[in-house]
mmCIF file of N, CA and C in Angstrom:
data_model
loop_
_atom_site.group_PDB
_atom_site.id
_atom_site.type_symbol
_atom_site.label_atom_id
_atom_site.label_comp_id
_atom_site.label_asym_id
_atom_site.label_seq_id
_atom_site.Cartn_x
_atom_site.Cartn_y
_atom_site.Cartn_z
ATOM 1 N N MET A 1 -5.709 -19.060 20.593
ATOM 2 C CA MET A 1 -4.466 -18.904 20.404
ATOM 3 C C MET A 1 -3.780 -18.499 19.236
ATOM 4 N N CYS A 2 -2.557 -17.723 18.977
ATOM 5 C CA CYS A 2 -2.261 -17.721 17.851
ATOM 6 C C CYS A 2 -0.754 -17.970 17.803
ATOM 7 N N SER A 3 0.151 -18.348 17.250
ATOM 8 C CA SER A 3 1.626 -18.840 16.763
ATOM 9 C C SER A 3 1.723 -18.410 15.813
ATOM 10 N N CYS A 4 1.979 -17.299 15.169
ATOM 11 C CA CYS A 4 2.071 -16.891 14.215
ATOM 12 C C CYS A 4 3.571 -16.837 14.025
ATOM 13 N N LEU A 5 4.768 -16.671 13.155
ATOM 14 C CA LEU A 5 6.051 -16.352 13.567
ATOM 15 C C LEU A 5 5.999 -15.579 12.408
ATOM 16 N N TRP A 6 6.717 -14.011 12.177
ATOM 17 C CA TRP A 6 7.062 -13.322 11.253
ATOM 18 C C TRP A 6 8.354 -12.921 11.074
ATOM 19 N N TYR A 7 8.864 -12.954 9.995
ATOM 20 C CA TYR A 7 10.435 -12.716 9.569
ATOM 21 C C TYR A 7 10.105 -11.292 9.198
ATOM 22 N N SER A 8 11.155 -10.230 8.905
ATOM 23 C CA SER A 8 11.085 -8.820 9.551
ATOM 24 C C SER A 8 10.167 -8.157 8.693
ATOM 25 N N THR A 9 10.545 -8.488 7.312
ATOM 26 C CA THR A 9 9.638 -8.548 6.081
ATOM 27 C C THR A 9 8.331 -8.528 6.039
ATOM 28 N N GLY A 10 7.562 -9.753 7.339
ATOM 29 C CA GLY A 10 6.047 -9.701 7.330
ATOM 30 C C GLY A 10 5.840 -10.804 6.351
ATOM 31 N N ARG A 11 6.782 -11.855 6.117
ATOM 32 C CA ARG A 11 6.360 -12.645 5.256
ATOM 33 C C ARG A 11 6.019 -13.791 6.819
ATOM 34 N N LEU A 12 4.646 -14.505 5.973
ATOM 35 C CA LEU A 12 4.633 -15.188 7.570
ATOM 36 C C LEU A 12 5.378 -17.202 7.012
ATOM 37 N N ILE A 13 6.238 -17.119 8.306
ATOM 38 C CA ILE A 13 6.818 -18.831 8.137
ATOM 39 C C ILE A 13 5.842 -19.783 9.043
ATOM 40 N N ALA A 14 5.514 -19.565 9.692
ATOM 41 C CA ALA A 14 4.669 -20.538 10.746
ATOM 42 C C ALA A 14 3.400 -19.682 10.321
ATOM 43 N N GLY A 15 2.527 -20.713 10.112
ATOM 44 C CA GLY A 15 0.526 -19.852 10.514
ATOM 45 C C GLY A 15 -0.159 -20.141 11.614
ATOM 46 N N PRO A 16 -1.167 -19.546 11.657
ATOM 47 C CA PRO A 16 -1.706 -19.202 12.467
ATOM 48 C C PRO A 16 -2.335 -20.619 13.310
ATOM 49 N N THR A 17 -2.806 -21.043 14.539
ATOM 50 C CA THR A 17 -3.150 -22.106 14.747
ATOM 51 C C THR A 17 -4.754 -22.293 15.216
ATOM 52 N N SER A 18 -5.411 -20.445 15.067
ATOM 53 C CA SER A 18 -6.928 -20.586 15.343
ATOM 54 C C SER A 18 -7.192 -19.857 14.132
ATOM 55 N N ALA A 19 -8.945 -20.066 14.451
ATOM 56 C CA ALA A 19 -9.025 -19.497 12.577
ATOM 57 C C ALA A 19 -9.584 -17.617 13.689
ATOM 58 N N HIS A 20 -9.368 -17.685 14.691
ATOM 59 C CA HIS A 20 -9.336 -16.097 15.121
ATOM 60 C C HIS A 20 -8.649 -15.347 15.380
ATOM 61 N N CYS A 21 -7.374 -15.563 15.195
ATOM 62 C CA CYS A 21 -5.470 -15.549 14.534
ATOM 63 C C CYS A 21 -6.720 -13.470 14.065
ATOM 64 N N PRO A 22 -5.953 -12.928 14.723
ATOM 65 C CA PRO A 22 -5.933 -10.961 13.818
ATOM 66 C C PRO A 22 -4.951 -11.620 12.474
ATOM 67 N N VAL A 23 -3.955 -12.442 12.223
ATOM 68 C CA VAL A 23 -2.706 -12.707 10.955
ATOM 69 C C VAL A 23 -3.501 -13.028 9.570
ATOM 70 N N THR A 24 -4.844 -14.125 10.906
ATOM 71 C CA THR A 24 -5.712 -15.050 9.574
ATOM 72 C C THR A 24 -6.689 -14.247 9.077
ATOM 73 N N GLN A 25 -7.056 -13.438 9.923
ATOM 74 C CA GLN A 25 -8.426 -12.336 9.585
ATOM 75 C C GLN A 25 -7.874 -11.119 8.516
ATOM 76 N N TRP A 26 -6.198 -11.173 9.122
ATOM 77 C CA TRP A 26 -5.352 -9.809 8.439
ATOM 78 C C TRP A 26 -5.801 -10.549 6.987
ATOM 79 N N ARG A 27 -4.974 -11.318 6.597
ATOM 80 C CA ARG A 27 -4.531 -12.540 4.839
ATOM 81 C C ARG A 27 -6.353 -12.789 4.477
ATOM 82 N N ILE A 28 -6.810 -12.944 5.548
ATOM 83 C CA ILE A 28 -8.464 -12.785 4.402
ATOM 84 C C ILE A 28 -8.806 -11.952 4.138
ATOM 85 N N THR A 29 -8.901 -10.945 4.658
ATOM 86 C CA THR A 29 -9.323 -9.168 3.987
ATOM 87 C C THR A 29 -8.005 -9.207 3.108
ATOM 88 N N ALA A 30 -7.361 -8.994 2.956
ATOM 89 C CA ALA A 30 -5.824 -8.925 2.639
ATOM 90 C C ALA A 30 -6.575 -9.302 0.710
ATOM 91 N N GLN A 31 -6.582 -10.973 0.850
ATOM 92 C CA GLN A 31 -7.005 -11.773 0.150
ATOM 93 C C GLN A 31 -8.073 -11.018 -0.752
ATOM 94 N N ALA A 32 -8.943 -10.733 -0.428
ATOM 95 C CA ALA A 32 -10.210 -10.389 -0.581
ATOM 96 C C ALA A 32 -10.120 -9.169 -1.433
ATOM 97 N N GLU A 33 -9.501 -8.222 -0.669
ATOM 98 C CA GLU A 33 -9.634 -6.855 -1.371
ATOM 99 C C GLU A 33 -8.589 -7.082 -2.307
ATOM 100 N N ASN A 34 -8.023 -8.184 -2.628
ATOM 101 C CA ASN A 34 -7.121 -8.536 -4.291
ATOM 102 C C ASN A 34 -7.974 -9.602 -5.337
ATOM 103 N N THR A 35 -9.000 -9.569 -4.822
ATOM 104 C CA THR A 35 -9.672 -10.399 -5.887
ATOM 105 C C THR A 35 -10.549 -9.957 -7.163
ATOM 106 N N PHE A 36 -10.245 -10.292 -8.147
ATOM 107 C CA PHE A 36 -10.531 -9.540 -9.477
ATOM 108 C C PHE A 36 -12.366 -10.238 -9.317
ATOM 109 N N CYS A 37 -13.052 -9.136 -9.198
ATOM 110 C CA CYS A 37 -14.513 -9.252 -8.927
ATOM 111 C C CYS A 37 -15.266 -8.621 -10.489
ATOM 112 N N GLY A 38 -15.666 -9.750 -10.945
ATOM 113 C CA GLY A 38 -15.990 -9.085 -12.789
ATOM 114 C C GLY A 38 -17.110 -8.576 -13.073
ATOM 115 N N ASP A 39 -17.610 -8.582 -11.931
ATOM 116 C CA ASP A 39 -19.195 -8.294 -12.263
ATOM 117 C C ASP A 39 -18.949 -6.417 -11.749
ATOM 118 N N GLU A 40 -17.906 -6.282 -11.031
ATOM 119 C CA GLU A 40 -18.132 -4.862 -10.143
ATOM 120 C C GLU A 40 -16.901 -4.496 -11.420
ATOM 121 N N ALA A 41 -16.183 -5.094 -11.893
ATOM 122 C CA ALA A 41 -15.223 -4.651 -12.972
ATOM 123 C C ALA A 41 -16.086 -4.076 -14.684
ATOM 124 N N SER A 42 -17.600 -5.190 -14.935
ATOM 125 C CA SER A 42 -18.144 -5.251 -15.625
ATOM 126 C C SER A 42 -19.215 -3.567 -15.595
ATOM 127 N N SER A 43 -19.678 -3.739 -14.633
ATOM 128 C CA SER A 43 -20.268 -2.365 -14.139
ATOM 129 C C SER A 43 -19.640 -1.156 -14.355
ATOM 130 N N ILE A 44 -18.570 -0.949 -14.162
ATOM 131 C CA ILE A 44 -17.863 0.199 -14.320
ATOM 132 C C ILE A 44 -18.133 0.394 -16.013
ATOM 133 N N VAL A 45 -17.021 -1.000 -16.122
ATOM 134 C CA VAL A 45 -17.367 -0.363 -17.992
ATOM 135 C C VAL A 45 -18.698 -0.586 -18.706
ATOM 136 N N LYS A 46 -19.734 -0.706 -18.126
ATOM 137 C CA LYS A 46 -20.433 -0.291 -18.996
ATOM 138 C C LYS A 46 -21.064 0.482 -18.700
ATOM 139 N N GLU A 47 -21.331 1.452 -17.578
ATOM 140 C CA GLU A 47 -21.209 3.049 -17.118
ATOM 141 C C GLU A 47 -20.378 3.926 -17.840
ATOM 142 N N CYS A 48 -19.084 3.298 -18.110
ATOM 143 C CA CYS A 48 -18.484 4.445 -19.009
ATOM 144 C C CYS A 48 -18.583 4.363 -20.548
ATOM 145 N N VAL A 49 -19.551 3.267 -21.072
ATOM 146 C CA VAL A 49 -20.091 3.234 -22.453
ATOM 147 C C VAL A 49 -21.087 3.699 -22.957
ATOM 148 N N ASP A 50 -22.378 3.460 -21.695
ATOM 149 C CA ASP A 50 -23.206 4.103 -21.089
ATOM 150 C C ASP A 50 -22.647 5.528 -21.640
ATOM 151 N N VAL A 51 -21.998 6.491 -20.453
ATOM 152 C CA VAL A 51 -21.683 7.927 -21.190
ATOM 153 C C VAL A 51 -20.911 8.118 -22.599
ATOM 154 N N ILE A 52 -19.761 7.365 -23.132
ATOM 155 C CA ILE A 52 -19.436 7.519 -23.980
ATOM 156 C C ILE A 52 -20.576 7.465 -25.117
ATOM 157 N N LEU A 53 -20.906 6.149 -25.396
ATOM 158 C CA LEU A 53 -21.652 6.219 -26.549
ATOM 159 C C LEU A 53 -23.751 6.208 -26.216
ATOM 160 N N GLY A 54 -23.719 6.314 -25.424
ATOM 161 C CA GLY A 54 -25.387 5.750 -25.176
ATOM 162 C C GLY A 54 -26.193 6.916 -26.061
ATOM 163 N N GLY A 55 -25.845 8.230 -26.261
ATOM 164 C CA GLY A 55 -26.699 9.421 -26.754
ATOM 165 C C GLY A 55 -26.140 9.608 -28.658
ATOM 166 N N VAL A 56 -25.306 8.232 -28.949
ATOM 167 C CA VAL A 56 -24.955 9.046 -30.515
ATOM 168 C C VAL A 56 -25.064 7.685 -31.039
ATOM 169 N N ASP A 57 -25.106 8.345 -32.816
ATOM 170 C CA ASP A 57 -25.517 7.413 -33.804
ATOM 171 C C ASP A 57 -23.684 6.863 -33.986
ATOM 172 N N TYR A 58 -23.846 5.713 -34.522
ATOM 173 C CA TYR A 58 -22.310 5.093 -35.467
ATOM 174 C C TYR A 58 -21.869 6.460 -35.879
ATOM 175 N N ASP A 59 -20.708 6.781 -36.258
ATOM 176 C CA ASP A 59 -20.122 7.917 -37.305
ATOM 177 C C ASP A 59 -18.573 7.473 -37.529
ATOM 178 N N ASP A 60 -18.147 7.073 -38.669
ATOM 179 C CA ASP A 60 -16.519 6.674 -38.722
ATOM 180 C C ASP A 60 -15.527 7.584 -38.321
ATOM 181 N N CYS A 61 -16.155 8.462 -38.470
ATOM 182 C CA CYS A 61 -14.670 10.224 -38.522
ATOM 183 C C CYS A 61 -14.734 9.926 -36.550
ATOM 184 N N ARG A 62 -15.422 9.260 -35.849
ATOM 185 C CA ARG A 62 -15.093 9.829 -34.190
ATOM 186 C C ARG A 62 -15.103 8.619 -33.896
ATOM 187 N N VAL A 63 -15.480 7.384 -34.209
ATOM 188 C CA VAL A 63 -15.365 6.011 -33.800
ATOM 189 C C VAL A 63 -13.300 6.302 -32.846
ATOM 190 N N ASN A 64 -12.363 5.945 -33.272
ATOM 191 C CA ASN A 64 -11.089 6.151 -33.091
ATOM 192 C C ASN A 64 -11.507 6.862 -31.346
ATOM 193 N N GLU A 65 -11.885 8.453 -31.443
ATOM 194 C CA GLU A 65 -11.613 8.983 -30.563
ATOM 195 C C GLU A 65 -13.122 8.679 -29.469
ATOM 196 N N TRP A 66 -13.903 7.681 -29.303
ATOM 197 C CA TRP A 66 -15.224 7.124 -28.452
ATOM 198 C C TRP A 66 -14.058 5.811 -28.014
ATOM 199 N N MET A 67 -13.424 4.982 -28.947
ATOM 200 C CA MET A 67 -12.565 4.236 -28.024
ATOM 201 C C MET A 67 -11.775 3.702 -27.151
ATOM 202 N N SER A 68 -11.202 5.431 -27.831
ATOM 203 C CA SER A 68 -9.875 6.019 -26.495
ATOM 204 C C SER A 68 -10.411 6.043 -25.211
ATOM 205 N N ALA A 69 -11.467 7.055 -25.145
ATOM 206 C CA ALA A 69 -12.485 7.539 -24.399
ATOM 207 C C ALA A 69 -13.109 6.281 -23.753
ATOM 208 N N VAL A 70 -13.193 5.170 -24.321
ATOM 209 C CA VAL A 70 -13.684 3.979 -23.618
ATOM 210 C C VAL A 70 -13.136 3.511 -23.066
ATOM 211 N N VAL A 71 -11.907 2.824 -23.108
ATOM 212 C CA VAL A 71 -11.008 2.730 -22.829
ATOM 213 C C VAL A 71 -9.673 3.231 -21.686
ATOM 214 N N GLU A 72 -9.332 4.588 -22.027
ATOM 215 C CA GLU A 72 -8.805 5.619 -21.131
ATOM 216 C C GLU A 72 -9.745 5.848 -19.656
ATOM 217 N N GLN A 73 -10.932 5.891 -19.769
ATOM 218 C CA GLN A 73 -12.332 6.185 -18.866
ATOM 219 C C GLN A 73 -12.420 5.135 -17.830
ATOM 220 N N SER A 74 -12.109 3.892 -18.311
ATOM 221 C CA SER A 74 -12.104 2.446 -18.162
ATOM 222 C C SER A 74 -11.153 1.824 -17.058
ATOM 223 N N LEU A 75 -9.933 2.736 -17.708
ATOM 224 C CA LEU A 75 -9.168 2.008 -16.647
ATOM 225 C C LEU A 75 -8.778 2.432 -15.833
ATOM 226 N N THR A 76 -9.643 4.197 -15.678
ATOM 227 C CA THR A 76 -9.129 5.091 -14.603
ATOM 228 C C THR A 76 -9.947 4.698 -13.405
ATOM 229 N N HIS A 77 -11.175 4.139 -14.154
ATOM 230 C CA HIS A 77 -12.128 3.853 -13.223
ATOM 231 C C HIS A 77 -11.569 2.647 -12.014
ATOM 232 N N LEU A 78 -10.875 1.769 -12.981
ATOM 233 C CA LEU A 78 -10.602 0.285 -12.364
ATOM 234 C C LEU A 78 -9.538 -0.037 -11.491
ATOM 235 N N VAL A 79 -8.581 1.113 -11.688
ATOM 236 C CA VAL A 79 -7.052 1.801 -11.083
ATOM 237 C C VAL A 79 -7.667 2.782 -9.749
ATOM 238 N N LYS A 80 -9.187 3.385 -9.565
ATOM 239 C CA LYS A 80 -9.278 3.876 -8.411
ATOM 240 C C LYS A 80 -9.903 3.128 -7.075
ATOM 241 N N MET A 81 -10.462 1.594 -7.627
ATOM 242 C CA MET A 81 -10.543 0.644 -7.041
ATOM 243 C C MET A 81 -9.485 0.297 -6.131
ATOM 244 N N GLU A 82 -8.043 0.242 -6.130
ATOM 245 C CA GLU A 82 -7.090 0.412 -5.554
ATOM 246 C C GLU A 82 -6.398 -1.389 -5.243
ATOM 247 N N LYS A 83 -6.947 -1.810 -6.194
ATOM 248 C CA LYS A 83 -6.631 -3.332 -5.863
ATOM 249 C C LYS A 83 -5.622 -4.095 -7.049
ATOM 250 N N ALA A 84 -4.604 -4.596 -6.641
ATOM 251 C CA ALA A 84 -3.573 -5.095 -6.424
ATOM 252 C C ALA A 84 -3.090 -6.036 -7.794
ATOM 253 N N PHE A 85 -3.277 -5.545 -9.250
ATOM 254 C CA PHE A 85 -3.699 -5.930 -10.846
ATOM 255 C C PHE A 85 -3.145 -4.907 -11.607
ATOM 256 N N LYS A 86 -2.482 -5.129 -12.349
ATOM 257 C CA LYS A 86 -1.806 -4.312 -13.439
ATOM 258 C C LYS A 86 -3.587 -4.487 -14.714
ATOM 259 N N TYR A 87 -3.897 -3.628 -15.659
ATOM 260 C CA TYR A 87 -4.974 -3.404 -16.069
ATOM 261 C C TYR A 87 -4.888 -3.638 -17.551
ATOM 262 N N ILE A 88 -5.568 -4.360 -18.074
ATOM 263 C CA ILE A 88 -5.316 -4.645 -20.108
ATOM 264 C C ILE A 88 -6.832 -4.221 -20.213
ATOM 265 N N VAL A 89 -6.996 -3.151 -20.972
ATOM 266 C CA VAL A 89 -8.501 -3.268 -21.992
ATOM 267 C C VAL A 89 -8.617 -2.614 -23.249
ATOM 268 N N THR A 90 -9.247 -3.755 -23.741
ATOM 269 C CA THR A 90 -9.700 -3.391 -25.141
ATOM 270 C C THR A 90 -10.800 -2.832 -25.861
ATOM 271 N N CYS A 91 -11.554 -2.211 -26.698
ATOM 272 C CA CYS A 91 -12.255 -1.944 -27.402
ATOM 273 C C CYS A 91 -12.628 -1.568 -28.474
ATOM 274 N N THR A 92 -13.879 -2.615 -28.762
ATOM 275 C CA THR A 92 -13.817 -2.702 -30.460
ATOM 276 C C THR A 92 -15.441 -1.978 -30.343
ATOM 277 N N VAL A 93 -15.186 -1.201 -31.237
ATOM 278 C CA VAL A 93 -16.572 -0.662 -32.166
ATOM 279 C C VAL A 93 -17.006 -1.235 -33.443
ATOM 280 N N MET A 94 -18.166 -1.419 -34.153
ATOM 281 C CA MET A 94 -18.365 -1.730 -34.870
ATOM 282 C C MET A 94 -20.242 -1.472 -35.797
ATOM 283 N N GLN A 95 -19.773 -1.012 -36.934
ATOM 284 C CA GLN A 95 -21.108 -0.156 -37.111
ATOM 285 C C GLN A 95 -21.976 -2.500 -37.536
ATOM 286 N N LYS A 96 -23.211 -1.715 -37.168
ATOM 287 C CA LYS A 96 -25.164 -2.312 -37.758
ATOM 288 C C LYS A 96 -25.040 -2.306 -38.619
ATOM 289 N N ARG A 97 -24.449 -3.499 -39.405
ATOM 290 C CA ARG A 97 -24.820 -3.841 -41.047
ATOM 291 C C ARG A 97 -25.029 -5.291 -41.234
ATOM 292 N N GLY A 98 -24.862 -5.840 -40.629
ATOM 293 C CA GLY A 98 -25.566 -7.291 -40.637
ATOM 294 C C GLY A 98 -24.430 -8.283 -41.310
ATOM 295 N N GLY A 99 -22.979 -7.905 -40.790
ATOM 296 C CA GLY A 99 -21.674 -8.862 -40.601
ATOM 297 C C GLY A 99 -21.261 -9.053 -39.118
ATOM 298 N N GLY A 100 -20.141 -9.825 -39.445
ATOM 299 C CA GLY A 100 -20.051 -10.453 -38.199
ATOM 300 C C GLY A 100 -19.000 -10.399 -37.820
ATOM 301 N N LEU A 101 -19.230 -10.650 -35.935
ATOM 302 C CA LEU A 101 -17.351 -9.545 -35.606
ATOM 303 C C LEU A 101 -17.308 -11.147 -34.585
ATOM 304 N N HIS A 102 -15.787 -11.595 -35.295
ATOM 305 C CA HIS A 102 -15.119 -12.706 -34.727
ATOM 306 C C HIS A 102 -13.876 -12.653 -33.707
ATOM 307 N N THR A 103 -13.483 -12.409 -32.355
ATOM 308 C CA THR A 103 -12.587 -12.264 -31.972
ATOM 309 C C THR A 103 -11.726 -13.301 -31.560
ATOM 310 N N ALA A 104 -10.706 -13.125 -30.401
ATOM 311 C CA ALA A 104 -10.432 -14.354 -29.734
ATOM 312 C C ALA A 104 -8.937 -14.266 -28.708
ATOM 313 N N SER A 105 -8.800 -14.578 -27.762
ATOM 314 C CA SER A 105 -7.580 -14.376 -27.161
ATOM 315 C C SER A 105 -7.001 -15.393 -26.492
ATOM 316 N N SER A 106 -6.336 -15.142 -26.101
ATOM 317 C CA SER A 106 -5.462 -16.391 -25.124
ATOM 318 C C SER A 106 -4.659 -15.862 -23.722
ATOM 319 N N SER A 107 -4.161 -16.285 -22.663
ATOM 320 C CA SER A 107 -3.270 -16.357 -21.694
ATOM 321 C C SER A 107 -2.923 -17.003 -21.133
ATOM 322 N N PHE A 108 -1.844 -16.582 -20.828
ATOM 323 C CA PHE A 108 -0.932 -17.396 -20.327
ATOM 324 C C PHE A 108 -0.747 -17.026 -18.492
ATOM 325 N N TRP A 109 -1.239 -17.354 -17.475
ATOM 326 C CA TRP A 109 -1.737 -16.786 -16.398
ATOM 327 C C TRP A 109 -1.967 -17.877 -14.832
ATOM 328 N N ASP A 110 -2.155 -16.993 -13.811
ATOM 329 C CA ASP A 110 -2.215 -17.921 -12.869
ATOM 330 C C ASP A 110 -3.957 -17.593 -12.592
ATOM 331 N N ASN A 111 -4.348 -18.983 -12.903
ATOM 332 C CA ASN A 111 -6.488 -18.657 -12.642
ATOM 333 C C ASN A 111 -6.478 -18.441 -11.368
ATOM 334 N N SER A 112 -5.796 -19.078 -9.873
ATOM 335 C CA SER A 112 -5.958 -18.727 -9.030
ATOM 336 C C SER A 112 -6.204 -17.207 -8.788
ATOM 337 N N THR A 113 -5.666 -15.979 -9.365
ATOM 338 C CA THR A 113 -5.265 -14.805 -9.100
ATOM 339 C C THR A 113 -5.469 -13.810 -9.971
ATOM 340 N N ASP A 114 -5.369 -14.360 -11.290
ATOM 341 C CA ASP A 114 -5.386 -13.571 -12.460
ATOM 342 C C ASP A 114 -6.989 -13.542 -13.290
ATOM 343 N N ALA A 115 -7.592 -12.415 -14.168
ATOM 344 C CA ALA A 115 -9.442 -12.733 -14.370
ATOM 345 C C ALA A 115 -8.995 -12.012 -15.809
ATOM 346 N N SER A 116 -10.347 -12.343 -15.959
ATOM 347 C CA SER A 116 -11.212 -11.213 -17.278
ATOM 348 C C SER A 116 -12.539 -11.076 -17.533
ATOM 349 N N CYS A 117 -13.087 -9.797 -17.882
ATOM 350 C CA CYS A 117 -14.372 -9.789 -18.113
ATOM 351 C C CYS A 117 -14.410 -9.293 -19.673
ATOM 352 N N THR A 118 -15.528 -9.633 -20.048
ATOM 353 C CA THR A 118 -16.166 -9.044 -21.233
ATOM 354 C C THR A 118 -17.276 -7.637 -21.164
ATOM 355 N N VAL A 119 -17.743 -7.336 -21.723
ATOM 356 C CA VAL A 119 -18.908 -5.987 -21.572
ATOM 357 C C VAL A 119 -19.190 -6.309 -22.703
ATOM 358 N N ARG A 120 -20.572 -6.679 -23.272
ATOM 359 C CA ARG A 120 -21.020 -6.705 -24.816
ATOM 360 C C ARG A 120 -21.902 -5.601 -24.823
ATOM 361 N N TRP A 121 -22.013 -4.285 -25.830
ATOM 362 C CA TRP A 121 -23.586 -3.210 -25.277
ATOM 363 C C TRP A 121 -23.429 -2.758 -27.347
ATOM 364 N N GLU A 122 -24.921 -2.990 -27.086
ATOM 365 C CA GLU A 122 -25.121 -2.208 -28.444
ATOM 366 C C GLU A 122 -26.397 -1.579 -28.020
ATOM 367 N N ASN A 123 -26.539 -0.594 -29.329
ATOM 368 C CA ASN A 123 -27.808 0.410 -29.645
ATOM 369 C C ASN A 123 -28.175 0.028 -31.072
ATOM 370 N N ARG A 124 -29.110 1.037 -31.819
ATOM 371 C CA ARG A 124 -29.838 0.941 -33.292
ATOM 372 C C ARG A 124 -28.418 0.664 -34.290
ATOM 373 N N THR A 125 -27.596 1.313 -34.015
ATOM 374 C CA THR A 125 -26.569 1.825 -35.046
ATOM 375 C C THR A 125 -25.364 0.964 -35.045
ATOM 376 N N MET A 126 -24.760 0.375 -33.817
ATOM 377 C CA MET A 126 -23.646 0.010 -33.267
ATOM 378 C C MET A 126 -23.121 -1.476 -32.329
ATOM 379 N N TYR A 127 -22.201 -1.494 -32.150
ATOM 380 C CA TYR A 127 -21.767 -2.623 -31.394
ATOM 381 C C TYR A 127 -20.698 -1.856 -30.441
ATOM 382 N N CYS A 128 -20.404 -2.423 -29.698
ATOM 383 C CA CYS A 128 -19.014 -2.025 -28.530
ATOM 384 C C CYS A 128 -19.176 -4.038 -28.030
ATOM 385 N N VAL A 129 -17.557 -3.814 -27.543
ATOM 386 C CA VAL A 129 -17.011 -5.318 -26.947
ATOM 387 C C VAL A 129 -15.607 -4.459 -26.240
ATOM 388 N N VAL A 130 -15.980 -4.527 -24.262
ATOM 389 C CA VAL A 130 -14.842 -4.299 -24.006
ATOM 390 C C VAL A 130 -14.240 -5.737 -23.383
ATOM 391 N N ASN A 131 -12.820 -5.652 -23.140
ATOM 392 C CA ASN A 131 -12.252 -6.210 -22.856
ATOM 393 C C ASN A 131 -12.334 -6.610 -21.168
ATOM 394 N N VAL A 132 -11.670 -6.072 -20.470
ATOM 395 C CA VAL A 132 -10.663 -6.345 -19.272
ATOM 396 C C VAL A 132 -10.197 -7.574 -18.838
ATOM 397 N N PHE A 133 -8.428 -7.413 -18.545
ATOM 398 C CA PHE A 133 -7.602 -8.255 -18.241
ATOM 399 C C PHE A 133 -7.344 -7.475 -17.350
ATOM 400 N N ALA A 134 -7.161 -8.988 -16.024
ATOM 401 C CA ALA A 134 -6.263 -8.211 -14.869
ATOM 402 C C ALA A 134 -5.377 -9.233 -14.248
ATOM 403 N N VAL A 135 -4.404 -8.684 -14.168
ATOM 404 C CA VAL A 135 -3.467 -9.668 -13.966
ATOM 405 C C VAL A 135 -2.840 -9.291 -12.957
ATOM 406 N N ALA A 136 -2.815 -10.311 -11.077
ATOM 407 C CA ALA A 136 -2.114 -9.783 -10.424
ATOM 408 C C ALA A 136 -0.830 -9.240 -9.802
ATOM 409 N N ILE A 137 -0.581 -8.060 -9.187
ATOM 410 C CA ILE A 137 0.662 -7.870 -9.108
ATOM 411 C C ILE A 137 0.986 -8.576 -7.953
ATOM 412 N N HIS A 138 2.068 -9.333 -7.720
ATOM 413 C CA HIS A 138 2.776 -9.944 -6.710
ATOM 414 C C HIS A 138 3.863 -8.701 -5.782
ATOM 415 N N LEU A 139 3.707 -8.931 -4.667
ATOM 416 C CA LEU A 139 4.790 -7.897 -4.264
ATOM 417 C C LEU A 139 5.181 -8.756 -3.273
#
């Protein structure tokens, strides 16, 4: 038996009394659909980086073009997942010459809904680091 009360806007004002309540199942499904999956995002980004940088050697004249392509294609594929997030994608490409690369980021967000992932990729001539930040859209 379910004792859900709803406003006309669809907001729950009294919770269900049964785990088998269709409203409870809808809420669980909606929550899962709007959870950021770092593994899925990483897989998307890795594929984009592989396609764009996989067969090339570092070329200073083309780095800006490659970075733009990585962030634009990654963002396009992330948005196609149709999750309730705003995405921020950054890309750093660095030639392999033995030097160090240090980066840092900080965020003030809701750890229960917002998340990020980092993809590190390299070939024999360059490193690529892509960060994806997913900030939940609360409707």
